[in-house]
GROMACS .gro file of C-alpha atoms in nm:
model
  309
    1UNK     CA    1   6.042  -2.024   0.375
    2UNK     CA    2   6.350  -2.068   0.580
    3UNK     CA    3   6.362  -2.085   0.960
    4UNK     CA    4   6.584  -1.826   1.144
    5UNK     CA    5   6.790  -2.071   1.254
    6UNK     CA    6   6.868  -2.197   0.870
    7UNK     CA    7   7.017  -1.857   0.881
    8UNK     CA    8   7.267  -1.949   1.134
    9UNK     CA    9   7.404  -2.272   0.978
   10UNK     CA   10   7.456  -2.073   0.748
   11UNK     CA   11   7.076  -2.066   0.427
   12UNK     CA   12   7.060  -1.835   0.208
   13UNK     CA   13   6.831  -1.525   0.221
   14UNK     CA   14   6.766  -1.371  -0.056
   15UNK     CA   15   6.393  -1.407  -0.096
   16UNK     CA   16   6.381  -1.606   0.194
   17UNK     CA   17   6.048  -1.477   0.446
   18UNK     CA   18   6.209  -1.486   0.822
   19UNK     CA   19   5.978  -1.619   1.061
   20UNK     CA   20   6.053  -1.486   1.410
   21UNK     CA   21   6.146  -1.733   1.722
   22UNK     CA   22   5.855  -1.569   1.913
   23UNK     CA   23   5.584  -1.487   1.658
   24UNK     CA   24   5.375  -1.705   1.852
   25UNK     CA   25   5.429  -1.447   2.140
   26UNK     CA   26   5.431  -1.068   1.847
   27UNK     CA   27   5.006  -1.221   1.839
   28UNK     CA   28   4.900  -1.222   2.179
   29UNK     CA   29   5.117  -0.850   2.262
   30UNK     CA   30   4.757  -0.639   2.093
   31UNK     CA   31   4.537  -0.810   2.338
   32UNK     CA   32   4.884  -0.822   2.585
   33UNK     CA   33   4.840  -0.375   2.522
   34UNK     CA   34   4.475  -0.363   2.528
   35UNK     CA   35   4.466  -0.530   2.888
   36UNK     CA   36   4.721  -0.276   2.943
   37UNK     CA   37   4.568   0.026   2.835
   38UNK     CA   38   4.219  -0.097   3.044
   39UNK     CA   39   4.427  -0.138   3.389
   40UNK     CA   40   4.568   0.177   3.351
   41UNK     CA   41   4.242   0.282   3.322
   42UNK     CA   42   4.029   0.149   3.611
   43UNK     CA   43   4.422   0.252   3.824
   44UNK     CA   44   4.343   0.621   3.678
   45UNK     CA   45   3.967   0.589   3.783
   46UNK     CA   46   4.035   0.446   4.128
   47UNK     CA   47   4.225   0.681   4.176
   48UNK     CA   48   4.017   1.008   4.078
   49UNK     CA   49   3.740   0.836   4.283
   50UNK     CA   50   4.022   0.851   4.554
   51UNK     CA   51   4.174   1.189   4.556
   52UNK     CA   52   3.788   1.396   4.477
   53UNK     CA   53   3.878   1.436   4.101
   54UNK     CA   54   3.529   1.453   3.923
   55UNK     CA   55   3.231   1.658   3.878
   56UNK     CA   56   2.820   1.615   3.978
   57UNK     CA   57   2.600   1.817   3.878
   58UNK     CA   58   2.312   2.006   4.019
   59UNK     CA   59   2.117   1.712   4.087
   60UNK     CA   60   2.407   1.366   4.158
   61UNK     CA   61   2.469   1.328   3.831
   62UNK     CA   62   2.757   1.162   3.850
   63UNK     CA   63   2.891   1.037   3.432
   64UNK     CA   64   3.265   0.920   3.464
   65UNK     CA   65   3.069   0.685   3.749
   66UNK     CA   66   2.787   0.589   3.488
   67UNK     CA   67   2.985   0.563   3.140
   68UNK     CA   68   3.256   0.294   3.366
   69UNK     CA   69   3.051   0.176   3.585
   70UNK     CA   70   2.663   0.106   3.478
   71UNK     CA   71   2.722   0.126   3.176
   72UNK     CA   72   2.944  -0.153   3.114
   73UNK     CA   73   2.721  -0.382   3.383
   74UNK     CA   74   2.418  -0.241   3.195
   75UNK     CA   75   2.532  -0.236   2.838
   76UNK     CA   76   2.570  -0.700   2.911
   77UNK     CA   77   2.196  -0.735   2.992
   78UNK     CA   78   2.055  -0.546   2.710
   79UNK     CA   79   2.347  -0.692   2.444
   80UNK     CA   80   2.367  -1.076   2.610
   81UNK     CA   81   2.026  -1.175   2.837
   82UNK     CA   82   1.746  -0.849   2.641
   83UNK     CA   83   1.893  -0.937   2.280
   84UNK     CA   84   1.793  -0.523   2.261
   85UNK     CA   85   1.702  -0.311   1.884
   86UNK     CA   86   1.664  -0.035   1.832
   87UNK     CA   87   1.467   0.159   1.592
   88UNK     CA   88   1.407   0.556   1.446
   89UNK     CA   89   1.646   0.698   1.631
   90UNK     CA   90   1.660   0.911   1.366
   91UNK     CA   91   1.341   1.089   1.609
   92UNK     CA   92   1.557   1.154   1.847
   93UNK     CA   93   1.727   1.528   1.858
   94UNK     CA   94   2.116   1.431   1.844
   95UNK     CA   95   2.085   1.801   2.117
   96UNK     CA   96   1.888   1.998   2.266
   97UNK     CA   97   1.630   1.896   2.565
   98UNK     CA   98   1.355   1.700   2.480
   99UNK     CA   99   1.109   1.507   2.719
  100UNK     CA  100   1.145   1.063   2.612
  101UNK     CA  101   0.734   0.988   2.695
  102UNK     CA  102   0.775   0.567   2.726
  103UNK     CA  103   0.558   0.237   2.840
  104UNK     CA  104   0.622   0.105   3.170
  105UNK     CA  105   0.639  -0.271   3.244
  106UNK     CA  106   0.740  -0.525   3.372
  107UNK     CA  107   0.728  -0.591   3.758
  108UNK     CA  108   1.046  -0.471   3.818
  109UNK     CA  109   1.117  -0.170   3.611
  110UNK     CA  110   1.453  -0.222   3.375
  111UNK     CA  111   1.245  -0.126   3.117
  112UNK     CA  112   1.426   0.242   3.211
  113UNK     CA  113   1.723   0.125   3.284
  114UNK     CA  114   1.740   0.000   2.891
  115UNK     CA  115   1.640   0.237   2.789
  116UNK     CA  116   1.880   0.410   2.868
  117UNK     CA  117   2.151   0.204   2.768
  118UNK     CA  118   1.972   0.282   2.397
  119UNK     CA  119   2.028   0.613   2.378
  120UNK     CA  120   2.335   0.551   2.538
  121UNK     CA  121   2.551   0.298   2.284
  122UNK     CA  122   2.321   0.457   2.019
  123UNK     CA  123   2.229   0.806   2.076
  124UNK     CA  124   2.547   0.942   2.275
  125UNK     CA  125   2.241   1.052   2.519
  126UNK     CA  126   2.285   1.049   2.858
  127UNK     CA  127   1.942   1.062   2.960
  128UNK     CA  128   1.717   1.230   3.327
  129UNK     CA  129   1.489   0.965   3.369
  130UNK     CA  130   1.244   1.159   3.617
  131UNK     CA  131   1.166   0.859   3.888
  132UNK     CA  132   0.910   0.775   4.172
  133UNK     CA  133   0.903   0.879   4.523
  134UNK     CA  134   1.042   0.511   4.613
  135UNK     CA  135   1.309   0.445   4.428
  136UNK     CA  136   1.497   0.810   4.624
  137UNK     CA  137   1.324   0.595   4.956
  138UNK     CA  138   1.583   0.380   4.914
  139UNK     CA  139   1.887   0.466   5.027
  140UNK     CA  140   2.125   0.326   4.788
  141UNK     CA  141   1.898   0.210   4.493
  142UNK     CA  142   1.808   0.633   4.533
  143UNK     CA  143   2.221   0.732   4.583
  144UNK     CA  144   2.252   0.517   4.259
  145UNK     CA  145   1.975   0.654   4.088
  146UNK     CA  146   2.101   1.023   4.198
  147UNK     CA  147   2.480   0.910   4.007
  148UNK     CA  148   2.374   0.701   3.691
  149UNK     CA  149   2.137   1.081   3.561
  150UNK     CA  150   1.820   1.104   3.766
  151UNK     CA  151   1.547   1.249   3.893
  152UNK     CA  152   1.250   1.299   4.130
  153UNK     CA  153   0.938   1.262   3.879
  154UNK     CA  154   0.816   1.649   3.935
  155UNK     CA  155   0.755   1.939   3.758
  156UNK     CA  156   1.014   2.152   3.872
  157UNK     CA  157   1.307   1.946   3.852
  158UNK     CA  158   1.197   1.837   3.495
  159UNK     CA  159   1.180   2.202   3.367
  160UNK     CA  160   1.539   2.261   3.502
  161UNK     CA  161   1.683   1.938   3.320
  162UNK     CA  162   1.490   1.998   2.961
  163UNK     CA  163   1.598   2.418   3.052
  164UNK     CA  164   1.977   2.305   3.015
  165UNK     CA  165   1.924   2.100   2.669
  166UNK     CA  166   1.926   1.756   2.806
  167UNK     CA  167   1.719   1.472   2.685
  168UNK     CA  168   1.410   1.388   2.937
  169UNK     CA  169   1.237   1.012   2.988
  170UNK     CA  170   0.914   0.982   3.139
  171UNK     CA  171   0.683   0.711   3.213
  172UNK     CA  172   0.310   0.879   3.281
  173UNK     CA  173   0.152   0.557   3.387
  174UNK     CA  174   0.433   0.502   3.649
  175UNK     CA  175   0.364   0.169   3.923
  176UNK     CA  176   0.041   0.136   3.715
  177UNK     CA  177   0.174   0.032   3.429
  178UNK     CA  178   0.528  -0.179   3.583
  179UNK     CA  179   0.241  -0.355   3.807
  180UNK     CA  180   0.020  -0.491   3.616
  181UNK     CA  181  -0.075  -0.855   3.566
  182UNK     CA  182   0.080  -1.019   3.337
  183UNK     CA  183  -0.273  -1.101   3.063
  184UNK     CA  184  -0.299  -0.715   3.084
  185UNK     CA  185   0.074  -0.695   2.855
  186UNK     CA  186   0.113  -0.433   2.637
  187UNK     CA  187  -0.245  -0.208   2.781
  188UNK     CA  188  -0.162   0.158   2.868
  189UNK     CA  189  -0.313   0.160   3.213
  190UNK     CA  190  -0.448   0.573   3.198
  191UNK     CA  191  -0.212   0.906   3.250
  192UNK     CA  192  -0.254   1.107   3.546
  193UNK     CA  193  -0.330   1.369   3.479
  194UNK     CA  194  -0.069   1.517   3.162
  195UNK     CA  195   0.175   1.652   3.421
  196UNK     CA  196   0.431   1.529   3.119
  197UNK     CA  197   0.259   1.736   2.806
  198UNK     CA  198   0.199   2.044   3.032
  199UNK     CA  199   0.579   2.047   3.131
  200UNK     CA  200   0.717   1.975   2.810
  201UNK     CA  201   0.435   2.237   2.617
  202UNK     CA  202   0.602   2.518   2.979
  203UNK     CA  203   0.972   2.395   2.834
  204UNK     CA  204   0.820   2.407   2.438
  205UNK     CA  205   1.070   2.070   2.370
  206UNK     CA  206   0.887   1.819   2.167
  207UNK     CA  207   0.747   1.488   2.320
  208UNK     CA  208   0.921   1.216   2.209
  209UNK     CA  209   0.739   0.863   2.200
  210UNK     CA  210   0.849   0.524   2.304
  211UNK     CA  211   0.730   0.217   2.269
  212UNK     CA  212   0.890  -0.072   2.483
  213UNK     CA  213   0.889  -0.424   2.364
  214UNK     CA  214   0.977  -0.711   2.587
  215UNK     CA  215   0.956  -0.651   2.910
  216UNK     CA  216   0.661  -0.779   2.944
  217UNK     CA  217   0.735  -1.127   2.990
  218UNK     CA  218   1.070  -1.107   3.211
  219UNK     CA  219   0.840  -1.134   3.482
  220UNK     CA  220   0.554  -1.278   3.462
  221UNK     CA  221   0.244  -1.113   3.722
  222UNK     CA  222   0.005  -1.440   3.833
  223UNK     CA  223  -0.102  -1.269   4.070
  224UNK     CA  224  -0.002  -1.018   4.422
  225UNK     CA  225   0.020  -1.068   4.756
  226UNK     CA  226  -0.167  -0.738   4.832
  227UNK     CA  227  -0.099  -0.842   5.253
  228UNK     CA  228   0.296  -0.838   5.203
  229UNK     CA  229   0.278  -0.520   4.979
  230UNK     CA  230   0.089  -0.403   5.308
  231UNK     CA  231   0.384  -0.544   5.520
  232UNK     CA  232   0.682  -0.460   5.346
  233UNK     CA  233   0.527  -0.081   5.221
  234UNK     CA  234   0.577  -0.146   4.878
  235UNK     CA  235   0.292  -0.059   4.556
  236UNK     CA  236   0.229  -0.448   4.507
  237UNK     CA  237   0.407  -0.828   4.589
  238UNK     CA  238   0.441  -1.039   4.206
  239UNK     CA  239   0.386  -1.366   4.239
  240UNK     CA  240   0.579  -1.492   3.944
  241UNK     CA  241   0.571  -1.869   3.745
  242UNK     CA  242   0.967  -1.811   3.902
  243UNK     CA  243   0.915  -1.619   4.235
  244UNK     CA  244   0.935  -1.670   4.512
  245UNK     CA  245   0.920  -2.053   4.447
  246UNK     CA  246   1.257  -2.050   4.289
  247UNK     CA  247   1.351  -1.824   4.544
  248UNK     CA  248   1.657  -1.575   4.453
  249UNK     CA  249   1.695  -1.717   4.142
  250UNK     CA  250   1.328  -1.642   4.080
  251UNK     CA  251   1.498  -1.397   4.079
  252UNK     CA  252   1.654  -1.359   3.690
  253UNK     CA  253   1.419  -1.202   3.479
  254UNK     CA  254   1.376  -1.436   3.150
  255UNK     CA  255   1.508  -1.361   2.860
  256UNK     CA  256   1.264  -1.208   2.635
  257UNK     CA  257   1.356  -1.092   2.312
  258UNK     CA  258   1.287  -0.672   2.335
  259UNK     CA  259   1.267  -0.357   2.038
  260UNK     CA  260   1.215  -0.017   2.155
  261UNK     CA  261   1.062   0.137   1.939
  262UNK     CA  262   1.117   0.572   1.909
  263UNK     CA  263   0.813   0.739   1.688
  264UNK     CA  264   0.788   1.082   1.535
  265UNK     CA  265   0.783   1.340   1.789
  266UNK     CA  266   0.531   1.570   1.883
  267UNK     CA  267   0.618   1.928   1.835
  268UNK     CA  268   0.476   2.306   2.136
  269UNK     CA  269   0.626   2.487   1.896
  270UNK     CA  270   0.259   2.541   1.698
  271UNK     CA  271   0.029   2.643   2.072
  272UNK     CA  272   0.005   2.978   2.262
  273UNK     CA  273   0.204   3.078   2.491
  274UNK     CA  274  -0.059   2.958   2.837
  275UNK     CA  275  -0.149   2.674   2.639
  276UNK     CA  276   0.064   2.431   2.896
  277UNK     CA  277  -0.213   2.602   3.162
  278UNK     CA  278  -0.499   2.510   3.021
  279UNK     CA  279  -0.651   2.163   3.060
  280UNK     CA  280  -0.881   2.089   2.788
  281UNK     CA  281  -0.490   2.124   2.596
  282UNK     CA  282  -0.330   1.943   2.831
  283UNK     CA  283  -0.618   1.687   2.781
  284UNK     CA  284  -0.614   1.623   2.411
  285UNK     CA  285  -0.242   1.602   2.395
  286UNK     CA  286  -0.159   1.367   2.652
  287UNK     CA  287  -0.446   1.120   2.481
  288UNK     CA  288  -0.302   1.103   2.138
  289UNK     CA  289   0.049   1.118   2.292
  290UNK     CA  290  -0.084   0.778   2.459
  291UNK     CA  291  -0.286   0.623   2.154
  292UNK     CA  292   0.041   0.728   2.001
  293UNK     CA  293   0.333   0.517   2.190
  294UNK     CA  294   0.001   0.222   2.249
  295UNK     CA  295  -0.111   0.222   1.850
  296UNK     CA  296   0.287   0.208   1.807
  297UNK     CA  297   0.274  -0.075   2.061
  298UNK     CA  298   0.040  -0.317   1.892
  299UNK     CA  299   0.252  -0.318   1.508
  300UNK     CA  300   0.623  -0.369   1.684
  301UNK     CA  301   0.431  -0.617   1.983
  302UNK     CA  302   0.402  -0.724   1.529
  303UNK     CA  303   0.747  -0.681   1.397
  304UNK     CA  304   0.931  -0.852   1.683
  305UNK     CA  305   0.710  -1.201   1.688
  306UNK     CA  306   0.808  -1.442   1.866
  307UNK     CA  307   0.918  -1.301   2.258
  308UNK     CA  308   1.218  -1.569   2.308
  309UNK     CA  309   1.355  -1.676   1.935
   0.00000   0.00000   0.00000
């Protein structure tokens, strides 16, 4: 093996392997090009934001904002903190409208964001979540939710999204699910009046049951300070093993292991026109979806094993 310097001293170059003097610098060029591309992409993104050269839909969804700012931050938590595993993606349609119906838990509703990341990255679909009124009464949170693709939980908005072929997500338990005590973990609360079923029937789209395991352990709620909840106008003021005892550090979620499981679609195609206005049909379908998700939760819990390992 002959160095370039040896060639200048008259060494024989025949059959020799020449090692450039700047070999180490050469090895770093691909990494430097990646950094340069990221910087250029970031500057182009800022230029479009400042010039207003971007699009939002009628609900305020800003795909570029979502892909470049929201998803990278949420993805870091998804992959490195909760180590989320997604199963049953073959049950999620690659295109067209569908209604994802999932359990809700965790004291702080992080499960919706993790569900959004999973479908964005694994199924290449944007999930349009239907949120409670309280979310959109908080100025910054409501604005961020709309730019991320979400909207108010009402049948009119849900019907318009499904009619456009969007993937819509709903948590029928609402605050009853997300704010339940740790002693009731993975026990589904009441599913309301079945408005999500009526919406799916009218739109003639399948319901995809979804079980989310892992969120129950991130903020184990052991008590509720009702006077403070009334003072702040929120559904509950949780007490967990770390909050408010450790102040802001108590807001860091515990790193539980998550599994998101999608079940087989429940088709609406076999129901007659007007079935959405039949209370018994809506009730039976709602009960069926709830029982399906509850069984999925039990099965997924067994497969996951220990909560933090």
